[in-house]
């Protein structure tokens, strides 16, 4: 399921138009690992089908791993590689690793919630390093978004 509705409402300029559309998605040089879900996948810049068909999509302009602010990632739930198929099984205390370069940043899940596709406030930046992951909800639908928030533990 695409997050196209969120992207359209946000009016974010996304990679993937014109000549760039014929190239492979730009790697964000990160790797996400979610031990509880048995997920490990590369992160690509952008939140469109091009990125989701390969791994996680990184919302351009949001914080990078370990930096102050909100790093926003998304992935498919029921199509393609389905990296966030069980996003709803993540609970407070679960760990998400984001490896960027030689550093591994550990985030701990603090909460989860459901929003409407137009609720782009979930990408707002923060004063502290956080991670926001989202996918379509419920499974097989694009009606809502399931969101998981996590705070940085260590870098």
Short mmCIF file of N, CA and C in Angstrom, two decimals:
data_model
loop_
_atom_site.label_atom_id
_atom_site.label_comp_id
_atom_site.label_asym_id
_atom_site.label_seq_id
_atom_site.Cartn_x
_atom_site.Cartn_y
_atom_site.Cartn_z
N UNK A 1 0.84 -1.17 0.00
CA UNK A 1 0.00 0.00 0.00
C UNK A 1 0.88 1.23 0.00
N UNK A 2 0.59 2.15 -0.84
CA UNK A 2 1.37 3.38 -0.91
C UNK A 2 0.95 4.36 0.16
N UNK A 3 1.87 5.18 0.54
CA UNK A 3 1.59 6.26 1.47
C UNK A 3 1.34 7.52 0.65
N UNK A 4 0.92 7.35 -0.57
CA UNK A 4 0.75 8.45 -1.52
C UNK A 4 -0.14 9.56 -0.96
N UNK A 5 -1.18 9.21 -0.25
CA UNK A 5 -2.07 10.23 0.28
C UNK A 5 -1.34 11.15 1.24
N UNK A 6 -0.48 10.59 2.08
CA UNK A 6 0.29 11.40 3.01
C UNK A 6 1.23 12.30 2.23
N UNK A 7 1.91 11.76 1.24
CA UNK A 7 2.86 12.54 0.46
C UNK A 7 2.15 13.66 -0.28
N UNK A 8 1.01 13.37 -0.88
CA UNK A 8 0.28 14.38 -1.64
C UNK A 8 -0.16 15.53 -0.74
N UNK A 9 -0.67 15.22 0.43
CA UNK A 9 -1.13 16.26 1.34
C UNK A 9 0.03 17.09 1.83
N UNK A 10 1.19 16.46 2.05
CA UNK A 10 2.35 17.17 2.58
C UNK A 10 3.00 18.06 1.53
N UNK A 11 2.67 17.83 0.26
CA UNK A 11 3.28 18.57 -0.84
C UNK A 11 4.80 18.52 -0.80
N UNK A 12 5.32 17.37 -0.44
CA UNK A 12 6.77 17.18 -0.38
C UNK A 12 7.27 16.80 -1.75
N UNK A 13 8.33 17.44 -2.19
CA UNK A 13 8.95 17.09 -3.46
C UNK A 13 9.72 15.80 -3.27
N UNK A 14 9.30 14.75 -3.94
CA UNK A 14 9.91 13.45 -3.75
C UNK A 14 10.76 13.08 -4.94
N UNK A 15 11.86 12.32 -4.67
CA UNK A 15 12.63 11.80 -5.78
C UNK A 15 11.76 10.87 -6.61
N UNK A 16 12.09 10.73 -7.87
CA UNK A 16 11.36 9.76 -8.66
C UNK A 16 10.64 10.34 -9.85
N UNK A 17 10.87 11.59 -10.15
CA UNK A 17 10.22 12.15 -11.32
C UNK A 17 11.26 12.42 -12.38
N UNK A 18 10.83 12.53 -13.59
CA UNK A 18 11.74 12.86 -14.69
C UNK A 18 12.79 11.79 -14.92
N UNK A 19 14.03 12.22 -15.25
CA UNK A 19 15.11 11.30 -15.58
C UNK A 19 15.46 10.41 -14.39
N UNK A 20 15.28 10.92 -13.18
CA UNK A 20 15.64 10.13 -12.00
C UNK A 20 14.77 8.88 -11.87
N UNK A 21 13.57 8.92 -12.40
CA UNK A 21 12.64 7.80 -12.26
C UNK A 21 13.19 6.53 -12.87
N UNK A 22 14.07 6.64 -13.86
CA UNK A 22 14.60 5.45 -14.50
C UNK A 22 15.78 4.86 -13.75
N UNK A 23 16.34 5.58 -12.77
CA UNK A 23 17.46 5.08 -12.00
C UNK A 23 16.96 4.34 -10.77
N UNK A 24 17.87 3.60 -10.15
CA UNK A 24 17.54 2.91 -8.91
C UNK A 24 17.33 3.94 -7.80
N UNK A 25 16.53 3.59 -6.79
CA UNK A 25 16.33 4.52 -5.68
C UNK A 25 17.67 4.84 -5.01
N UNK A 26 17.80 6.05 -4.52
CA UNK A 26 19.01 6.50 -3.85
C UNK A 26 19.10 5.86 -2.47
N UNK A 27 20.19 5.17 -2.21
CA UNK A 27 20.40 4.55 -0.92
C UNK A 27 20.71 5.63 0.11
N UNK A 28 20.10 5.51 1.25
CA UNK A 28 20.29 6.48 2.33
C UNK A 28 21.47 6.09 3.22
N UNK A 29 22.17 5.04 2.87
CA UNK A 29 23.30 4.51 3.63
C UNK A 29 22.91 4.11 5.05
N UNK A 30 21.77 3.54 5.19
CA UNK A 30 21.33 3.07 6.49
C UNK A 30 20.72 1.68 6.35
N UNK A 31 20.69 0.99 7.46
CA UNK A 31 20.09 -0.34 7.53
C UNK A 31 19.24 -0.38 8.78
N UNK A 32 18.00 -0.81 8.64
CA UNK A 32 17.09 -0.93 9.78
C UNK A 32 16.99 -2.39 10.17
N UNK A 33 17.05 -2.62 11.47
CA UNK A 33 16.88 -3.97 12.00
C UNK A 33 15.87 -3.91 13.15
N UNK A 34 14.85 -4.75 13.05
CA UNK A 34 13.83 -4.82 14.10
C UNK A 34 13.80 -6.28 14.57
N UNK A 35 14.61 -6.59 15.59
CA UNK A 35 14.74 -7.99 16.04
C UNK A 35 13.41 -8.67 16.35
N UNK A 36 12.50 -7.99 17.02
CA UNK A 36 11.22 -8.61 17.39
C UNK A 36 10.44 -9.08 16.17
N UNK A 37 10.56 -8.36 15.05
CA UNK A 37 9.81 -8.71 13.84
C UNK A 37 10.64 -9.55 12.87
N UNK A 38 11.92 -9.76 13.18
CA UNK A 38 12.79 -10.51 12.27
C UNK A 38 13.05 -9.76 10.98
N UNK A 39 13.08 -8.43 11.06
CA UNK A 39 13.22 -7.58 9.88
C UNK A 39 14.61 -6.94 9.85
N UNK A 40 15.21 -6.96 8.68
CA UNK A 40 16.46 -6.24 8.43
C UNK A 40 16.43 -5.82 6.97
N UNK A 41 16.51 -4.50 6.72
CA UNK A 41 16.41 -4.02 5.35
C UNK A 41 17.11 -2.68 5.18
N UNK A 42 17.52 -2.40 3.96
CA UNK A 42 18.15 -1.13 3.62
C UNK A 42 17.11 -0.02 3.59
N UNK A 43 17.63 1.20 3.73
CA UNK A 43 16.79 2.39 3.71
C UNK A 43 17.12 3.19 2.45
N UNK A 44 16.07 3.62 1.74
CA UNK A 44 16.22 4.41 0.52
C UNK A 44 15.54 5.76 0.69
N UNK A 45 16.07 6.78 0.04
CA UNK A 45 15.53 8.12 0.15
C UNK A 45 14.21 8.22 -0.63
N UNK A 46 13.16 8.65 0.06
CA UNK A 46 11.85 8.81 -0.55
C UNK A 46 10.83 7.86 0.06
N UNK A 47 9.56 8.18 -0.12
CA UNK A 47 8.50 7.32 0.41
C UNK A 47 7.48 7.03 -0.68
N UNK A 48 7.97 6.39 -1.73
CA UNK A 48 7.10 6.00 -2.84
C UNK A 48 7.28 4.51 -3.11
N UNK A 49 6.54 4.02 -4.05
CA UNK A 49 6.62 2.61 -4.43
C UNK A 49 8.05 2.20 -4.78
N UNK A 50 8.81 3.10 -5.40
CA UNK A 50 10.19 2.79 -5.79
C UNK A 50 11.03 2.38 -4.59
N UNK A 51 10.87 3.08 -3.48
CA UNK A 51 11.65 2.76 -2.28
C UNK A 51 11.06 1.54 -1.56
N UNK A 52 9.74 1.52 -1.41
CA UNK A 52 9.08 0.45 -0.67
C UNK A 52 9.25 -0.92 -1.33
N UNK A 53 9.46 -0.94 -2.65
CA UNK A 53 9.64 -2.23 -3.33
C UNK A 53 11.01 -2.83 -3.03
N UNK A 54 11.90 -2.05 -2.42
CA UNK A 54 13.25 -2.53 -2.09
C UNK A 54 13.52 -2.59 -0.60
N UNK A 55 12.91 -1.73 0.17
CA UNK A 55 13.21 -1.67 1.60
C UNK A 55 12.39 -0.61 2.28
N UNK A 56 13.03 0.10 3.21
CA UNK A 56 12.37 1.18 3.92
C UNK A 56 12.54 2.47 3.13
N UNK A 57 11.56 3.35 3.23
CA UNK A 57 11.65 4.67 2.65
C UNK A 57 11.95 5.68 3.75
N UNK A 58 12.86 6.60 3.47
CA UNK A 58 13.24 7.67 4.39
C UNK A 58 12.58 8.96 3.93
N UNK A 59 11.85 9.64 4.79
CA UNK A 59 11.18 10.89 4.46
C UNK A 59 12.23 11.98 4.35
N UNK A 60 12.48 12.48 3.14
CA UNK A 60 13.51 13.51 2.94
C UNK A 60 13.27 14.74 3.81
N UNK A 61 14.35 15.27 4.34
CA UNK A 61 14.27 16.47 5.16
C UNK A 61 14.08 16.19 6.63
N UNK A 62 13.84 14.94 7.00
CA UNK A 62 13.74 14.62 8.42
C UNK A 62 15.13 14.29 8.94
N UNK A 63 15.26 14.15 10.25
CA UNK A 63 16.56 13.90 10.88
C UNK A 63 17.18 12.60 10.37
N UNK A 64 18.49 12.53 10.47
CA UNK A 64 19.20 11.29 10.16
C UNK A 64 19.37 10.53 11.47
N UNK A 65 19.71 9.27 11.37
CA UNK A 65 19.85 8.42 12.56
C UNK A 65 20.79 9.04 13.58
N UNK A 66 20.35 9.08 14.83
CA UNK A 66 21.17 9.58 15.92
C UNK A 66 21.18 11.09 16.08
N UNK A 67 20.63 11.82 15.12
CA UNK A 67 20.61 13.27 15.19
C UNK A 67 19.38 13.76 15.95
N UNK A 68 19.50 14.97 16.48
CA UNK A 68 18.35 15.60 17.12
C UNK A 68 17.28 15.82 16.05
N UNK A 69 16.06 15.51 16.39
CA UNK A 69 14.95 15.64 15.45
C UNK A 69 14.24 14.32 15.28
N UNK A 70 13.39 14.26 14.28
CA UNK A 70 12.52 13.11 14.04
C UNK A 70 12.93 12.44 12.73
N UNK A 71 13.52 11.25 12.81
CA UNK A 71 13.82 10.47 11.62
C UNK A 71 12.55 9.69 11.27
N UNK A 72 12.07 9.84 10.03
CA UNK A 72 10.82 9.22 9.64
C UNK A 72 11.07 8.16 8.57
N UNK A 73 10.62 6.94 8.85
CA UNK A 73 10.76 5.81 7.94
C UNK A 73 9.42 5.15 7.72
N UNK A 74 9.25 4.57 6.54
CA UNK A 74 8.02 3.85 6.24
C UNK A 74 8.35 2.66 5.34
N UNK A 75 7.44 1.72 5.27
CA UNK A 75 7.61 0.55 4.41
C UNK A 75 6.24 -0.07 4.16
N UNK A 76 6.23 -0.99 3.20
CA UNK A 76 4.99 -1.70 2.90
C UNK A 76 4.59 -2.61 4.05
N UNK A 77 3.30 -2.82 4.15
CA UNK A 77 2.76 -3.72 5.16
C UNK A 77 2.27 -5.03 4.52
N UNK A 78 1.61 -4.95 3.37
CA UNK A 78 1.02 -6.18 2.80
C UNK A 78 1.41 -6.45 1.36
N UNK A 79 2.27 -5.65 0.78
CA UNK A 79 2.72 -5.94 -0.58
C UNK A 79 4.24 -5.81 -0.63
N UNK A 80 4.83 -6.27 -1.73
CA UNK A 80 6.27 -6.21 -1.85
C UNK A 80 6.95 -6.97 -0.72
N UNK A 81 8.05 -6.42 -0.19
CA UNK A 81 8.79 -7.13 0.85
C UNK A 81 8.08 -7.18 2.21
N UNK A 82 7.06 -6.36 2.41
CA UNK A 82 6.22 -6.39 3.63
C UNK A 82 7.03 -6.23 4.92
N UNK A 83 7.99 -5.32 4.95
CA UNK A 83 8.85 -5.15 6.12
C UNK A 83 8.10 -4.73 7.37
N UNK A 84 6.98 -4.03 7.21
CA UNK A 84 6.22 -3.60 8.39
C UNK A 84 4.89 -4.34 8.52
N UNK A 85 4.85 -5.56 8.03
CA UNK A 85 3.63 -6.37 8.09
C UNK A 85 3.10 -6.45 9.53
N UNK A 86 3.99 -6.65 10.48
CA UNK A 86 3.58 -6.80 11.88
C UNK A 86 3.93 -5.58 12.74
N UNK A 87 3.92 -4.40 12.15
CA UNK A 87 4.24 -3.18 12.90
C UNK A 87 3.38 -3.06 14.16
N UNK A 88 2.16 -3.56 14.10
CA UNK A 88 1.25 -3.47 15.26
C UNK A 88 1.66 -4.38 16.41
N UNK A 89 2.65 -5.24 16.22
CA UNK A 89 3.15 -6.10 17.30
C UNK A 89 4.26 -5.44 18.11
N UNK A 90 4.75 -4.29 17.63
CA UNK A 90 5.77 -3.56 18.40
C UNK A 90 5.10 -2.88 19.59
N UNK A 91 5.71 -3.03 20.75
CA UNK A 91 5.15 -2.46 21.97
C UNK A 91 6.23 -1.66 22.70
N UNK A 92 5.79 -0.89 23.67
CA UNK A 92 6.69 -0.07 24.47
C UNK A 92 7.84 -0.93 25.00
N UNK A 93 9.06 -0.47 24.77
CA UNK A 93 10.25 -1.19 25.23
C UNK A 93 10.97 -1.96 24.14
N UNK A 94 10.29 -2.27 23.04
CA UNK A 94 10.96 -2.99 21.94
C UNK A 94 12.05 -2.12 21.33
N UNK A 95 13.07 -2.77 20.78
CA UNK A 95 14.24 -2.08 20.25
C UNK A 95 14.26 -2.11 18.72
N UNK A 96 14.64 -0.98 18.14
CA UNK A 96 14.84 -0.85 16.69
C UNK A 96 16.25 -0.32 16.49
N UNK A 97 17.04 -0.99 15.66
CA UNK A 97 18.40 -0.56 15.36
C UNK A 97 18.43 0.14 14.00
N UNK A 98 19.13 1.25 13.92
CA UNK A 98 19.35 1.92 12.65
C UNK A 98 20.87 2.09 12.51
N UNK A 99 21.42 1.35 11.56
CA UNK A 99 22.86 1.44 11.33
C UNK A 99 23.10 2.44 10.20
N UNK A 100 23.93 3.42 10.49
CA UNK A 100 24.28 4.42 9.49
C UNK A 100 25.80 4.54 9.52
N UNK A 101 26.42 4.15 8.41
CA UNK A 101 27.88 4.09 8.40
C UNK A 101 28.35 3.02 9.37
N UNK A 102 29.26 3.36 10.23
CA UNK A 102 29.79 2.40 11.22
C UNK A 102 29.06 2.46 12.55
N UNK A 103 28.13 3.39 12.68
CA UNK A 103 27.43 3.55 13.96
C UNK A 103 26.07 2.88 13.94
N UNK A 104 25.75 2.27 15.06
CA UNK A 104 24.44 1.66 15.24
C UNK A 104 23.70 2.47 16.30
N UNK A 105 22.56 2.99 15.93
CA UNK A 105 21.73 3.79 16.82
C UNK A 105 20.58 2.92 17.31
N UNK A 106 20.42 2.84 18.63
CA UNK A 106 19.37 2.02 19.22
C UNK A 106 18.22 2.92 19.66
N UNK A 107 17.04 2.60 19.15
CA UNK A 107 15.84 3.32 19.53
C UNK A 107 14.92 2.37 20.29
N UNK A 108 14.24 2.91 21.30
CA UNK A 108 13.30 2.11 22.09
C UNK A 108 11.89 2.63 21.84
N UNK A 109 11.00 1.70 21.49
CA UNK A 109 9.61 2.06 21.22
C UNK A 109 8.99 2.65 22.49
N UNK A 110 8.33 3.80 22.32
CA UNK A 110 7.67 4.46 23.44
C UNK A 110 6.15 4.43 23.32
N UNK A 111 5.65 4.36 22.07
CA UNK A 111 4.20 4.33 21.90
C UNK A 111 3.85 4.01 20.46
N UNK A 112 2.58 3.67 20.26
CA UNK A 112 2.04 3.46 18.91
C UNK A 112 0.64 4.04 18.87
N UNK A 113 0.22 4.43 17.67
CA UNK A 113 -1.10 5.02 17.52
C UNK A 113 -1.51 4.98 16.05
N UNK A 114 -2.75 5.26 15.80
CA UNK A 114 -3.31 5.22 14.44
C UNK A 114 -3.73 6.63 14.05
N UNK A 115 -3.39 7.02 12.80
CA UNK A 115 -3.74 8.36 12.31
C UNK A 115 -4.40 8.25 10.94
N UNK A 116 -4.97 9.36 10.52
CA UNK A 116 -5.54 9.49 9.18
C UNK A 116 -4.40 9.75 8.19
N UNK A 117 -4.59 9.43 6.90
CA UNK A 117 -3.54 9.68 5.91
C UNK A 117 -3.09 11.14 5.81
N UNK A 118 -3.97 12.08 6.14
CA UNK A 118 -3.61 13.50 6.03
C UNK A 118 -2.92 14.04 7.30
N UNK A 119 -2.72 13.21 8.30
CA UNK A 119 -2.08 13.65 9.55
C UNK A 119 -0.56 13.70 9.42
N UNK A 120 -0.10 14.67 8.64
CA UNK A 120 1.34 14.77 8.38
C UNK A 120 2.12 15.36 9.55
N UNK A 121 1.45 15.72 10.63
CA UNK A 121 2.15 16.20 11.81
C UNK A 121 3.09 15.13 12.37
N UNK A 122 2.90 13.89 11.96
CA UNK A 122 3.77 12.83 12.47
C UNK A 122 5.21 12.99 11.98
N UNK A 123 5.45 13.82 10.97
CA UNK A 123 6.80 14.06 10.48
C UNK A 123 7.41 15.33 11.08
N UNK A 124 6.65 16.03 11.93
CA UNK A 124 7.19 17.24 12.57
C UNK A 124 8.46 16.90 13.33
N UNK A 125 9.38 17.84 13.33
CA UNK A 125 10.65 17.63 14.02
C UNK A 125 10.49 17.81 15.53
N UNK A 126 11.45 17.28 16.27
CA UNK A 126 11.42 17.33 17.73
C UNK A 126 12.74 17.88 18.25
N UNK A 127 12.76 18.21 19.51
CA UNK A 127 13.98 18.71 20.14
C UNK A 127 14.94 17.60 20.52
N UNK A 128 14.42 16.39 20.60
CA UNK A 128 15.24 15.24 20.96
C UNK A 128 15.25 14.23 19.80
N UNK A 129 16.23 13.34 19.77
CA UNK A 129 16.27 12.34 18.69
C UNK A 129 15.17 11.28 18.85
N UNK A 130 14.27 11.23 17.88
CA UNK A 130 13.23 10.20 17.88
C UNK A 130 13.16 9.55 16.50
N UNK A 131 12.51 8.42 16.47
CA UNK A 131 12.27 7.69 15.23
C UNK A 131 10.77 7.49 15.10
N UNK A 132 10.23 7.80 13.93
CA UNK A 132 8.83 7.54 13.64
C UNK A 132 8.78 6.58 12.47
N UNK A 133 8.09 5.47 12.64
CA UNK A 133 7.87 4.50 11.56
C UNK A 133 6.37 4.40 11.35
N UNK A 134 5.97 4.31 10.06
CA UNK A 134 4.54 4.16 9.80
C UNK A 134 4.29 3.29 8.59
N UNK A 135 3.10 2.70 8.57
CA UNK A 135 2.65 1.85 7.47
C UNK A 135 1.13 1.95 7.39
N UNK A 136 0.60 1.52 6.26
CA UNK A 136 -0.85 1.55 6.08
C UNK A 136 -1.53 0.65 7.11
N UNK A 137 -2.78 1.00 7.40
CA UNK A 137 -3.55 0.27 8.42
C UNK A 137 -5.03 0.36 8.08
N UNK A 138 -5.80 -0.67 8.34
CA UNK A 138 -5.38 -2.01 8.76
C UNK A 138 -4.72 -2.77 7.60
N UNK A 139 -4.23 -3.95 7.89
CA UNK A 139 -3.57 -4.74 6.86
C UNK A 139 -4.47 -4.86 5.64
N UNK A 140 -3.90 -4.61 4.48
CA UNK A 140 -4.67 -4.72 3.24
C UNK A 140 -5.48 -3.48 2.89
N UNK A 141 -5.33 -2.41 3.65
CA UNK A 141 -6.10 -1.19 3.43
C UNK A 141 -5.17 0.01 3.42
N UNK A 142 -5.60 1.09 2.78
CA UNK A 142 -4.84 2.34 2.83
C UNK A 142 -5.63 3.43 3.57
N UNK A 143 -6.63 3.01 4.34
CA UNK A 143 -7.52 3.95 5.02
C UNK A 143 -6.85 4.77 6.12
N UNK A 144 -5.93 4.16 6.85
CA UNK A 144 -5.29 4.81 7.99
C UNK A 144 -3.79 4.51 7.97
N UNK A 145 -3.07 5.05 8.95
CA UNK A 145 -1.65 4.77 9.12
C UNK A 145 -1.40 4.30 10.55
N UNK A 146 -0.63 3.24 10.68
CA UNK A 146 -0.21 2.76 12.00
C UNK A 146 1.17 3.35 12.24
N UNK A 147 1.32 4.04 13.35
CA UNK A 147 2.55 4.77 13.65
C UNK A 147 3.20 4.22 14.91
N UNK A 148 4.52 4.07 14.86
CA UNK A 148 5.31 3.68 16.02
C UNK A 148 6.33 4.77 16.26
N UNK A 149 6.42 5.22 17.52
CA UNK A 149 7.41 6.22 17.92
C UNK A 149 8.43 5.57 18.84
N UNK A 150 9.69 5.96 18.67
CA UNK A 150 10.77 5.43 19.51
C UNK A 150 11.75 6.54 19.82
N UNK A 151 12.40 6.47 20.96
CA UNK A 151 13.39 7.45 21.35
C UNK A 151 14.78 6.84 21.30
N UNK A 152 15.77 7.67 21.03
CA UNK A 152 17.15 7.21 20.93
C UNK A 152 17.68 6.81 22.29
N UNK A 153 18.27 5.60 22.36
CA UNK A 153 18.90 5.14 23.60
C UNK A 153 20.40 5.41 23.56
N UNK A 154 21.06 4.86 22.54
CA UNK A 154 22.51 5.01 22.41
C UNK A 154 22.88 5.12 20.95
N UNK A 155 24.05 5.63 20.73
CA UNK A 155 24.59 5.69 19.37
C UNK A 155 25.94 5.02 19.34
#
